[in-house]
Amino acid sequence: MVTIASQISDFSQTMPAEGVLLPSALLEQVRNAFLHVEQCPFTGKRVFFENAGGSLTLKRAVEHSAEVAGIPDNEHRDNPASHAVSQIVANGRQDLAIFMGASSGVIFGGESGTECLFRVIRAAALAAEPGGSIVSSSVEHPGTYDATAQWARRTGREWIEVPFDVETGRVTAAHYADRVRADTCIATILHTSPVTGMSMDVAGIARTIRSIAPQCIIIVDGIQHAPHGTLAVDDYGVDAYVISPYKAYCRFNNGYAWLSDRLSVIDHDRLSGKPADAWELGSRDPSALAGVSAMVDYLAWLGGHFTEASSRRACLVAAGRAMHAHERALVHRLLHGGAGLKGLCHYPGLRLIGPADSPHREGVVSFAIEGVEAKHVVAELGARGVRVHARSDDVYSGNILRPLELPAVTRISLAHYNSVEEIDTCLTALAEVLPRP
């Protein structure tokens, strides 16, 4: 008998291009776990394909956060309420470590993922020996691209840009090998692009960097990857990994950074009486960490349908595989069509960012179409109840779109709670919006 778990396990190494959908009964339970799945509180019924801008939010994450937010007691007091808050915080940190796949190091919170990236890059640049170079890729978000450029300038170092492959939408270890030098003291890697939709081989890139510059501090932006698959910082060989929970089913709240043991003790902003590896300035929001625990609870529940293992981490790994398989099936239908509906690949004059069936695509499809502005496509789809977004040559995406020689792209971004029916609704709307041959 072939079980759901065995199906997903079989595809964990060589998943077919068409992916594997979640069983319909399970998908219904998944969708019921989230707020505003089918209805926008301001505009009514709609399909939500703007997940790269921020995911839908788990009901339990909101409920549990609200419960904790109402507690007036702070940590570090000798009373039961304070002890309970401390336990919530400790549980949240442990769940973050399980989610990230981190068995060592330090995790701290900041106001956002971007703020965490800037802060870690600043500290690394100020603590490193003078001279040398700082390396970043043109496919990266400004959280690393701008931060490395600014701190290279402020510390008198050479800033080196690694170009990405405009055909694949990716940057590879070979690209880094051409730019990293023995004196490179900091290098950043983007795990997944919210514009091209492609994931990078973080571990492979890190190995290449270390083969050239063994002491280089390697910092990873994992914000876009976090909601689309398994995180495993123990396996990456890097020094920092940053996420934003609002991209991974939590309410808008803090960003979080994992730091390796060696990076955690470099000279950085901290209160003088705190331990050498303390990075948080002031108290963190316990309700945000309560939301993180609710998110990890949900993923453990989901993964439990695809593995017989009992550990929380094993369930999260299984959930990541199942989510990735489901998203691939949705992307395949969006690109190739079905049930008599034409996919994006069948429109003449449409330029897809990255290969249609790339195994590295994670839930994002960006495209441009000759003679049609991306904002027009977004507006017309919105009028038909399909919410997508345009990425333009601006402060957030300009460094990526300029090498592609595009002023803007329409971005359709999916998540594991989206359905085939929603894809078909989008394809029906696109048939009315995009030029016909």
Short mmCIF file of C-alpha atoms in Angstrom, two decimals:
data_model
loop_
_atom_site.label_atom_id
_atom_site.label_comp_id
_atom_site.label_asym_id
_atom_site.label_seq_id
_atom_site.Cartn_x
_atom_site.Cartn_y
_atom_site.Cartn_z
CA MET A 1 0.00 0.00 0.00
CA VAL A 2 1.39 3.44 -0.98
CA THR A 3 0.82 5.99 1.78
CA ILE A 4 0.92 9.76 1.64
CA ALA A 5 4.10 9.65 3.70
CA SER A 6 5.83 7.26 1.31
CA GLN A 7 4.78 9.35 -1.69
CA ILE A 8 6.37 12.48 -0.26
CA SER A 9 9.45 10.55 0.86
CA ASP A 10 9.87 9.16 -2.63
CA PHE A 11 9.86 12.67 -4.07
CA SER A 12 12.20 14.16 -1.46
CA GLN A 13 15.23 13.58 -3.66
CA THR A 14 13.86 13.53 -7.23
CA MET A 15 10.45 15.13 -7.24
CA PRO A 16 8.71 15.14 -10.63
CA ALA A 17 8.22 18.46 -12.39
CA GLU A 18 4.47 18.28 -11.85
CA GLY A 19 4.85 18.02 -8.06
CA VAL A 20 2.51 16.26 -5.60
CA LEU A 21 -0.65 17.91 -4.30
CA LEU A 22 -1.73 17.67 -0.69
CA PRO A 23 -4.75 15.35 -0.31
CA SER A 24 -7.94 17.40 -0.61
CA ALA A 25 -9.19 16.57 2.89
CA LEU A 26 -5.89 17.62 4.42
CA LEU A 27 -5.76 20.80 2.32
CA GLU A 28 -9.19 21.71 3.64
CA GLN A 29 -7.87 21.39 7.20
CA VAL A 30 -4.81 23.41 6.28
CA ARG A 31 -6.87 26.23 4.82
CA ASN A 32 -9.13 26.25 7.86
CA ALA A 33 -6.09 26.89 10.07
CA PHE A 34 -5.49 30.33 8.46
CA LEU A 35 -7.25 33.68 8.59
CA HIS A 36 -8.64 35.42 5.49
CA VAL A 37 -7.99 32.51 3.15
CA GLU A 38 -10.77 33.40 0.71
CA GLN A 39 -12.00 36.77 1.94
CA CYS A 40 -10.17 40.08 2.25
CA PRO A 41 -11.61 42.05 5.19
CA PHE A 42 -11.65 45.18 2.99
CA THR A 43 -12.61 43.98 -0.49
CA GLY A 44 -14.43 40.69 -0.03
CA LYS A 45 -13.85 37.43 -1.88
CA ARG A 46 -10.44 37.09 -3.48
CA VAL A 47 -7.60 34.69 -4.25
CA PHE A 48 -4.44 35.53 -2.31
CA PHE A 49 -1.38 35.14 -4.52
CA GLU A 50 0.74 37.78 -2.78
CA ASN A 51 2.40 35.42 -0.33
CA ALA A 52 5.94 36.64 -1.05
CA GLY A 53 4.87 40.00 0.39
CA GLY A 54 3.76 38.28 3.59
CA SER A 55 1.95 35.01 4.15
CA LEU A 56 -1.53 34.43 5.45
CA THR A 57 -1.57 34.24 9.25
CA LEU A 58 -2.40 31.23 11.35
CA LYS A 59 -5.48 31.65 13.52
CA ARG A 60 -3.70 30.08 16.47
CA ALA A 61 -0.68 32.37 16.07
CA VAL A 62 -2.97 35.38 16.44
CA GLU A 63 -4.96 33.86 19.30
CA HIS A 64 -1.94 32.70 21.29
CA SER A 65 -0.12 36.00 20.71
CA ALA A 66 -3.15 37.92 21.95
CA GLU A 67 -3.40 35.76 25.07
CA VAL A 68 0.24 36.43 25.95
CA ALA A 69 0.14 40.11 24.94
CA GLY A 70 -2.41 40.76 27.68
CA ILE A 71 -0.13 39.53 30.48
CA PRO A 72 1.23 42.60 32.35
CA ASP A 73 4.16 40.85 34.07
CA ASN A 74 7.72 41.03 32.82
CA GLU A 75 10.41 38.40 33.01
CA HIS A 76 12.99 38.11 35.81
CA ARG A 77 10.57 38.71 38.68
CA ASP A 78 9.96 36.28 41.53
CA ASN A 79 6.30 35.53 40.94
CA PRO A 80 4.35 32.83 39.05
CA ALA A 81 3.24 35.13 36.23
CA SER A 82 6.81 36.24 35.52
CA HIS A 83 7.99 32.63 35.60
CA ALA A 84 5.25 31.72 33.10
CA VAL A 85 6.31 34.52 30.75
CA SER A 86 9.92 33.34 30.95
CA GLN A 87 8.80 29.84 30.02
CA ILE A 88 6.89 31.19 26.99
CA VAL A 89 10.02 33.01 25.87
CA ALA A 90 12.22 29.95 26.43
CA ASN A 91 9.77 27.76 24.52
CA GLY A 92 9.70 30.25 21.64
CA ARG A 93 13.48 30.32 21.39
CA GLN A 94 13.64 26.53 21.46
CA ASP A 95 11.01 26.33 18.74
CA LEU A 96 12.96 28.81 16.62
CA ALA A 97 16.05 26.61 16.95
CA ILE A 98 14.03 23.54 15.94
CA PHE A 99 12.49 25.43 13.01
CA MET A 100 15.91 26.63 11.83
CA GLY A 101 17.61 23.28 12.43
CA ALA A 102 20.16 24.80 14.81
CA SER A 103 21.75 22.70 17.55
CA SER A 104 24.15 25.40 18.71
CA GLY A 105 24.71 29.14 18.48
CA VAL A 106 22.53 32.06 19.56
CA ILE A 107 19.15 33.32 18.33
CA PHE A 108 18.12 36.93 18.88
CA GLY A 109 15.21 39.08 17.81
CA GLY A 110 15.07 42.49 16.19
CA GLU A 111 12.45 44.83 14.82
CA SER A 112 12.50 43.07 11.41
CA GLY A 113 14.53 40.62 9.38
CA THR A 114 16.10 43.50 7.46
CA GLU A 115 17.11 45.20 10.72
CA CYS A 116 18.70 41.95 11.92
CA LEU A 117 20.69 41.65 8.68
CA PHE A 118 21.91 45.24 8.85
CA ARG A 119 22.89 44.82 12.50
CA VAL A 120 24.80 41.58 11.98
CA ILE A 121 26.61 42.93 8.91
CA ARG A 122 27.54 46.12 10.78
CA ALA A 123 28.91 44.20 13.75
CA ALA A 124 30.88 41.83 11.50
CA ALA A 125 32.35 44.71 9.49
CA LEU A 126 33.42 46.62 12.60
CA ALA A 127 34.86 43.54 14.33
CA ALA A 128 36.85 42.15 11.39
CA GLU A 129 40.51 42.90 10.88
CA PRO A 130 41.05 46.06 8.78
CA GLY A 131 41.20 45.75 5.01
CA GLY A 132 40.01 43.09 2.66
CA SER A 133 36.78 42.86 0.73
CA ILE A 134 33.06 42.36 1.35
CA VAL A 135 31.09 40.30 -1.17
CA SER A 136 27.39 40.35 -2.04
CA SER A 137 25.32 39.22 -5.02
CA SER A 138 23.14 41.35 -7.29
CA VAL A 139 20.25 38.91 -6.80
CA GLU A 140 19.98 39.83 -3.13
CA HIS A 141 17.42 41.89 -1.24
CA PRO A 142 18.62 45.33 -0.03
CA GLY A 143 18.80 43.88 3.50
CA THR A 144 22.16 42.41 2.50
CA TYR A 145 22.94 44.09 -0.82
CA ASP A 146 22.69 47.63 0.55
CA ALA A 147 24.04 46.77 4.01
CA THR A 148 27.24 45.23 2.64
CA ALA A 149 27.80 48.15 0.23
CA GLN A 150 27.31 50.69 2.99
CA TRP A 151 29.52 48.96 5.54
CA ALA A 152 32.25 48.30 3.00
CA ARG A 153 32.30 52.04 2.31
CA ARG A 154 32.18 53.00 5.99
CA THR A 155 35.04 50.66 6.90
CA GLY A 156 37.21 51.44 3.87
CA ARG A 157 36.90 48.03 2.24
CA GLU A 158 36.32 47.02 -1.35
CA TRP A 159 32.74 45.97 -2.06
CA ILE A 160 32.55 43.20 -4.67
CA GLU A 161 29.31 42.34 -6.45
CA VAL A 162 28.65 38.78 -7.64
CA PRO A 163 26.41 38.80 -10.75
CA PHE A 164 23.62 36.28 -11.05
CA ASP A 165 22.65 34.26 -14.11
CA VAL A 166 19.80 36.17 -15.77
CA GLU A 167 18.68 33.04 -17.62
CA THR A 168 18.25 30.89 -14.51
CA GLY A 169 17.53 33.64 -11.96
CA ARG A 170 20.16 32.13 -9.66
CA VAL A 171 23.65 32.73 -8.37
CA THR A 172 25.91 29.71 -7.94
CA ALA A 173 29.08 28.63 -6.18
CA ALA A 174 30.97 29.13 -9.46
CA HIS A 175 29.85 32.76 -9.57
CA TYR A 176 31.15 33.31 -6.04
CA ALA A 177 34.42 31.57 -6.88
CA ASP A 178 35.07 34.26 -9.49
CA ARG A 179 34.67 37.10 -6.96
CA VAL A 180 35.70 35.88 -3.51
CA ARG A 181 39.35 36.48 -2.60
CA ALA A 182 41.60 35.27 0.18
CA ASP A 183 41.07 38.63 1.93
CA THR A 184 37.24 38.50 1.78
CA CYS A 185 36.09 39.00 5.37
CA ILE A 186 32.30 39.04 4.89
CA ALA A 187 30.09 37.41 2.26
CA THR A 188 26.31 37.31 2.04
CA ILE A 189 24.04 34.73 0.39
CA LEU A 190 20.35 34.92 -0.48
CA HIS A 191 18.63 31.59 0.10
CA THR A 192 15.59 32.28 -2.11
CA SER A 193 14.74 35.30 -4.25
CA PRO A 194 11.32 36.92 -3.84
CA VAL A 195 11.68 38.29 -7.38
CA THR A 196 13.07 35.43 -9.48
CA GLY A 197 11.57 32.79 -7.18
CA MET A 198 14.73 30.69 -7.30
CA SER A 199 16.56 29.09 -4.38
CA MET A 200 20.34 28.98 -4.09
CA ASP A 201 22.65 26.18 -2.97
CA VAL A 202 23.63 27.82 0.31
CA ALA A 203 25.82 24.96 1.54
CA GLY A 204 27.62 24.68 -1.80
CA ILE A 205 28.26 28.41 -2.01
CA ALA A 206 29.49 28.47 1.60
CA ARG A 207 31.92 25.62 0.94
CA THR A 208 33.34 27.47 -2.06
CA ILE A 209 33.73 30.69 -0.07
CA ARG A 210 35.52 28.88 2.74
CA SER A 211 37.85 27.09 0.32
CA ILE A 212 39.12 30.52 -0.72
CA ALA A 213 38.66 32.55 2.49
CA PRO A 214 38.42 30.12 5.43
CA GLN A 215 37.74 32.79 8.08
CA CYS A 216 35.13 34.69 6.10
CA ILE A 217 31.92 35.54 7.99
CA ILE A 218 29.02 34.18 5.91
CA ILE A 219 25.58 35.71 6.46
CA VAL A 220 22.41 34.30 4.86
CA ASP A 221 19.10 36.00 4.15
CA GLY A 222 16.61 33.17 4.62
CA ILE A 223 13.48 35.33 4.78
CA GLN A 224 11.90 34.18 1.52
CA HIS A 225 12.92 30.54 1.89
CA ALA A 226 11.49 30.06 5.40
CA PRO A 227 7.83 29.49 4.37
CA HIS A 228 8.67 27.17 1.45
CA GLY A 229 10.72 24.30 2.81
CA THR A 230 13.01 22.91 5.46
CA LEU A 231 15.67 25.07 7.12
CA ALA A 232 18.88 23.34 8.25
CA VAL A 233 21.48 25.82 9.46
CA ASP A 234 23.55 23.03 11.01
CA ASP A 235 24.19 21.79 7.47
CA TYR A 236 24.95 25.09 5.75
CA GLY A 237 28.37 25.93 7.21
CA VAL A 238 27.48 29.61 7.66
CA ASP A 239 27.66 32.11 10.51
CA ALA A 240 24.25 33.81 10.43
CA TYR A 241 20.78 33.02 9.12
CA VAL A 242 17.91 35.50 9.31
CA ILE A 243 14.13 35.03 8.99
CA SER A 244 11.00 37.21 9.26
CA PRO A 245 8.10 35.27 10.83
CA TYR A 246 5.41 37.34 9.09
CA LYS A 247 6.58 35.61 5.89
CA ALA A 248 6.06 32.27 7.66
CA TYR A 249 2.47 32.35 8.92
CA CYS A 250 2.92 34.62 11.97
CA ARG A 251 1.61 38.12 12.56
CA PHE A 252 3.78 41.11 11.81
CA ASN A 253 6.39 41.08 14.56
CA ASN A 254 10.10 40.65 15.05
CA GLY A 255 12.76 39.32 12.76
CA TYR A 256 15.10 36.68 14.16
CA ALA A 257 18.75 35.92 13.52
CA TRP A 258 20.65 32.76 14.28
CA LEU A 259 24.38 33.28 14.90
CA SER A 260 27.16 30.70 15.01
CA ASP A 261 29.15 30.32 18.22
CA ARG A 262 32.11 32.23 16.78
CA LEU A 263 30.04 35.10 15.39
CA SER A 264 27.94 35.45 18.54
CA VAL A 265 30.93 36.61 20.63
CA ILE A 266 32.43 39.20 18.30
CA ASP A 267 32.40 42.78 19.59
CA HIS A 268 28.86 44.14 19.20
CA ASP A 269 26.32 46.45 20.83
CA ARG A 270 25.31 45.04 24.23
CA LEU A 271 24.87 46.07 27.83
CA SER A 272 28.23 45.83 29.59
CA GLY A 273 27.05 43.42 32.27
CA LYS A 274 25.53 40.96 29.83
CA PRO A 275 27.28 37.77 28.59
CA ALA A 276 29.57 38.03 25.57
CA ASP A 277 26.99 36.33 23.33
CA ALA A 278 24.03 38.56 24.33
CA TRP A 279 22.62 40.46 21.34
CA GLU A 280 19.20 41.65 22.41
CA LEU A 281 18.92 45.20 23.70
CA GLY A 282 15.97 45.37 26.05
CA SER A 283 13.17 42.87 26.46
CA ARG A 284 11.68 40.95 23.56
CA ASP A 285 7.95 40.69 22.97
CA PRO A 286 6.82 37.38 24.55
CA SER A 287 3.64 37.41 22.46
CA ALA A 288 5.70 37.30 19.26
CA LEU A 289 7.54 34.22 20.49
CA ALA A 290 4.20 32.69 21.46
CA GLY A 291 3.16 33.16 17.84
CA VAL A 292 6.33 31.43 16.67
CA SER A 293 5.54 28.44 18.89
CA ALA A 294 2.04 28.29 17.41
CA MET A 295 3.58 28.27 13.92
CA VAL A 296 5.92 25.42 14.82
CA ASP A 297 3.01 23.53 16.41
CA TYR A 298 1.15 23.84 13.12
CA LEU A 299 4.07 22.62 11.01
CA ALA A 300 4.62 19.70 13.37
CA TRP A 301 0.94 18.79 12.98
CA LEU A 302 1.17 19.04 9.19
CA GLY A 303 4.38 17.04 9.01
CA GLY A 304 2.88 14.37 11.22
CA HIS A 305 0.74 13.33 8.25
CA PHE A 306 3.88 12.48 6.25
CA THR A 307 6.18 10.73 8.69
CA GLU A 308 5.97 8.12 11.40
CA ALA A 309 8.80 9.82 13.33
CA SER A 310 7.74 11.43 16.57
CA SER A 311 10.28 14.21 17.05
CA ARG A 312 9.23 17.80 16.45
CA ARG A 313 12.15 18.37 14.10
CA ALA A 314 11.38 15.29 11.99
CA CYS A 315 7.81 16.46 11.59
CA LEU A 316 8.99 19.90 10.46
CA VAL A 317 11.28 18.33 7.86
CA ALA A 318 8.39 16.22 6.57
CA ALA A 319 6.14 19.27 6.45
CA GLY A 320 8.73 21.16 4.43
CA ARG A 321 8.92 18.39 1.85
CA ALA A 322 5.14 18.13 1.56
CA MET A 323 4.73 21.90 1.23
CA HIS A 324 7.39 22.09 -1.45
CA ALA A 325 5.79 19.23 -3.38
CA HIS A 326 2.34 20.85 -3.25
CA GLU A 327 3.66 24.26 -4.32
CA ARG A 328 5.50 22.68 -7.23
CA ALA A 329 2.25 21.12 -8.44
CA LEU A 330 0.50 24.49 -8.26
CA VAL A 331 3.33 26.24 -10.11
CA HIS A 332 3.30 23.55 -12.80
CA ARG A 333 -0.39 24.13 -13.44
CA LEU A 334 0.06 27.90 -13.46
CA LEU A 335 2.82 27.61 -16.06
CA HIS A 336 1.45 24.80 -18.21
CA GLY A 337 -2.29 25.06 -17.68
CA GLY A 338 -4.90 22.33 -17.40
CA ALA A 339 -8.62 21.61 -17.68
CA GLY A 340 -8.71 23.55 -20.93
CA LEU A 341 -7.04 26.62 -19.43
CA LYS A 342 -3.88 28.06 -20.99
CA GLY A 343 -0.80 28.33 -18.78
CA LEU A 344 1.61 31.26 -18.72
CA CYS A 345 4.11 29.40 -20.90
CA HIS A 346 1.61 29.40 -23.78
CA TYR A 347 1.28 33.18 -24.13
CA PRO A 348 3.31 34.67 -27.00
CA GLY A 349 5.46 37.62 -25.99
CA LEU A 350 5.50 36.58 -22.34
CA ARG A 351 8.92 36.45 -20.72
CA LEU A 352 9.14 34.18 -17.71
CA ILE A 353 11.87 34.87 -15.17
CA GLY A 354 13.84 31.64 -14.85
CA PRO A 355 13.23 28.28 -16.56
CA ALA A 356 9.63 27.08 -16.39
CA ASP A 357 10.38 23.73 -14.78
CA SER A 358 13.41 24.64 -12.71
CA PRO A 359 13.69 22.42 -9.62
CA HIS A 360 14.92 25.50 -7.76
CA ARG A 361 11.70 27.52 -8.05
CA GLU A 362 9.97 28.08 -4.71
CA GLY A 363 6.40 29.27 -5.07
CA VAL A 364 7.10 32.45 -7.06
CA VAL A 365 6.44 33.07 -10.74
CA SER A 366 7.45 36.47 -12.13
CA PHE A 367 6.89 37.47 -15.72
CA ALA A 368 6.80 40.40 -18.12
CA ILE A 369 4.73 40.62 -21.27
CA GLU A 370 5.59 42.74 -24.27
CA GLY A 371 3.52 45.89 -24.55
CA VAL A 372 1.71 45.47 -21.22
CA GLU A 373 2.76 47.19 -17.99
CA ALA A 374 3.04 44.99 -14.93
CA LYS A 375 0.94 47.38 -12.85
CA HIS A 376 -1.84 47.11 -15.42
CA VAL A 377 -1.81 43.32 -15.11
CA VAL A 378 -1.91 43.60 -11.30
CA ALA A 379 -4.82 46.04 -11.40
CA GLU A 380 -6.82 43.97 -13.87
CA LEU A 381 -6.29 40.76 -11.93
CA GLY A 382 -7.25 42.59 -8.75
CA ALA A 383 -10.48 43.75 -10.35
CA ARG A 384 -11.22 40.08 -11.03
CA GLY A 385 -10.53 39.01 -7.46
CA VAL A 386 -6.94 37.77 -7.81
CA ARG A 387 -4.37 39.58 -5.68
CA VAL A 388 -0.83 39.65 -7.08
CA HIS A 389 1.94 42.26 -7.05
CA ALA A 390 4.30 44.14 -9.36
CA ARG A 391 8.01 44.35 -8.57
CA SER A 392 9.55 47.46 -10.10
CA ASP A 393 12.97 49.03 -10.63
CA ASP A 394 12.96 50.61 -7.18
CA VAL A 395 14.81 50.50 -3.86
CA TYR A 396 13.72 46.89 -3.26
CA SER A 397 14.12 45.23 -6.65
CA GLY A 398 16.12 47.53 -8.92
CA ASN A 399 19.42 45.69 -8.50
CA ILE A 400 17.69 42.49 -9.70
CA LEU A 401 15.56 43.89 -12.51
CA ARG A 402 18.28 46.03 -14.11
CA PRO A 403 20.44 42.99 -15.06
CA LEU A 404 17.25 41.45 -16.49
CA GLU A 405 16.72 44.67 -18.50
CA LEU A 406 13.14 44.91 -17.27
CA PRO A 407 11.43 47.95 -15.70
CA ALA A 408 8.96 45.73 -13.83
CA VAL A 409 7.52 42.23 -13.54
CA THR A 410 4.20 40.80 -12.41
CA ARG A 411 4.73 38.44 -9.49
CA ILE A 412 2.36 35.61 -8.64
CA SER A 413 3.43 34.06 -5.33
CA LEU A 414 1.93 30.89 -3.93
CA ALA A 415 1.95 28.98 -0.65
CA HIS A 416 1.03 25.48 0.46
CA TYR A 417 -2.49 26.54 1.51
CA ASN A 418 -3.36 27.62 -2.03
CA SER A 419 -5.42 25.27 -4.21
CA VAL A 420 -5.71 24.10 -7.80
CA GLU A 421 -9.09 25.84 -7.97
CA GLU A 422 -7.39 29.13 -7.12
CA ILE A 423 -4.81 28.55 -9.84
CA ASP A 424 -7.63 27.96 -12.32
CA THR A 425 -9.36 31.15 -11.19
CA CYS A 426 -6.11 33.00 -11.87
CA LEU A 427 -5.67 31.37 -15.29
CA THR A 428 -9.24 32.31 -16.22
CA ALA A 429 -8.57 35.91 -15.24
CA LEU A 430 -5.24 35.97 -17.10
CA ALA A 431 -7.01 34.82 -20.26
CA GLU A 432 -9.08 38.01 -20.07
CA VAL A 433 -6.16 40.28 -19.19
CA LEU A 434 -3.22 39.13 -21.31
CA PRO A 435 -3.08 39.76 -25.07
CA ARG A 436 -4.38 36.95 -27.22
CA PRO A 437 -2.39 35.61 -30.19
#
